[in-house]
Amino acid sequence: MKLIKYTGLAVLLAGSAFTAQNAMAVEISANAGVASAYLWRGQNLSNGSAAISADVTASQNGAYATMWTSSGDDAAGQEYDLIVGYGGEAGKVSYDVSAVTYIYPQDNTDFGDLSDLVVSVGYGPATLTHYDNIAGGSGTGYTTLSGDVGKVTALVGVTNGQDNANYSHLDVTYNYNDRLSFTASKVVDKDDDAMDDSTNVVAAYSLPLK
């Protein structure tokens, strides 16, 4: 029911913007990318193998719908993310609300497909984002605080809500240009002593297709 409620809210927000009386034409953008590993919330999901990804987005007046896919997850296989959301600015404050569903057609793990409600607020170079697991997962939340200084982005991520599996990580990314970036990521605190806390270094390259 929470998934239906929050997904419906995101669809309603998107739909209202798409059908506004003075709406502009829908914009379509697409990208393809490759990374030396699939880094997700401070964890290397590809065991060091490369990840290929692609996305396509339709947007209008702040509303957007995106499909993203990646080959990088060693355990769950090919991943498809479906996203609907709405974002904008109020003075110096930026905001974004979206619903994300993660789909794994060949999933060999026990967690299956899942969905998050994502709320993000930014002010200047700082952005606070919270992911609330609303369906298909263990109920674990995830919160990040990130900030930009020149070409460098620092991000602290913290999981919360699942017993004995909480951890936090620090990512530092150097954006060489709009397409090429390098990220160093390390778990800095963890409940599970067996969790890998080695430093992951990932190079990523993206290419706009439209």
PDB file of N, CA and C in Angstrom, residues 8-9 59 69 93 105:
ATOM      1  N   GLY A   8       1.935   6.640  -6.676  1.00  0.00           N
ATOM      2  CA  GLY A   8       0.817   7.430  -7.181  1.00  0.00           C
ATOM      3  C   GLY A   8       1.058   8.916  -7.009  1.00  0.00           C
ATOM      4  N   LEU A   9       1.651   9.309  -5.871  1.00  0.00           N
ATOM      5  CA  LEU A   9       1.963  10.721  -5.647  1.00  0.00           C
ATOM      6  C   LEU A   9       2.947  11.226  -6.676  1.00  0.00           C
ATOM      7  N   SER A  59      11.400  14.547 -19.906  1.00  0.00           N
ATOM      8  CA  SER A  59      11.169  15.555 -18.875  1.00  0.00           C
ATOM      9  C   SER A  59      10.378  16.729 -19.428  1.00  0.00           C
ATOM     10  N   THR A  69      19.552   1.260 -16.879  1.00  0.00           N
ATOM     11  CA  THR A  69      19.926  -0.152 -16.806  1.00  0.00           C
ATOM     12  C   THR A  69      21.432  -0.283 -16.665  1.00  0.00           C
ATOM     13  N   VAL A  93      16.816  27.246  -2.704  1.00  0.00           N
ATOM     14  CA  VAL A  93      16.649  25.844  -2.305  1.00  0.00           C
ATOM     15  C   VAL A  93      16.170  25.017  -3.493  1.00  0.00           C
ATOM     16  N   PRO A 105      15.508  -9.044 -13.481  1.00  0.00           N
ATOM     17  CA  PRO A 105      14.830 -10.171 -14.135  1.00  0.00           C
ATOM     18  C   PRO A 105      15.488 -11.521 -13.876  1.00  0.00           C
TER      19      PRO A 105
END
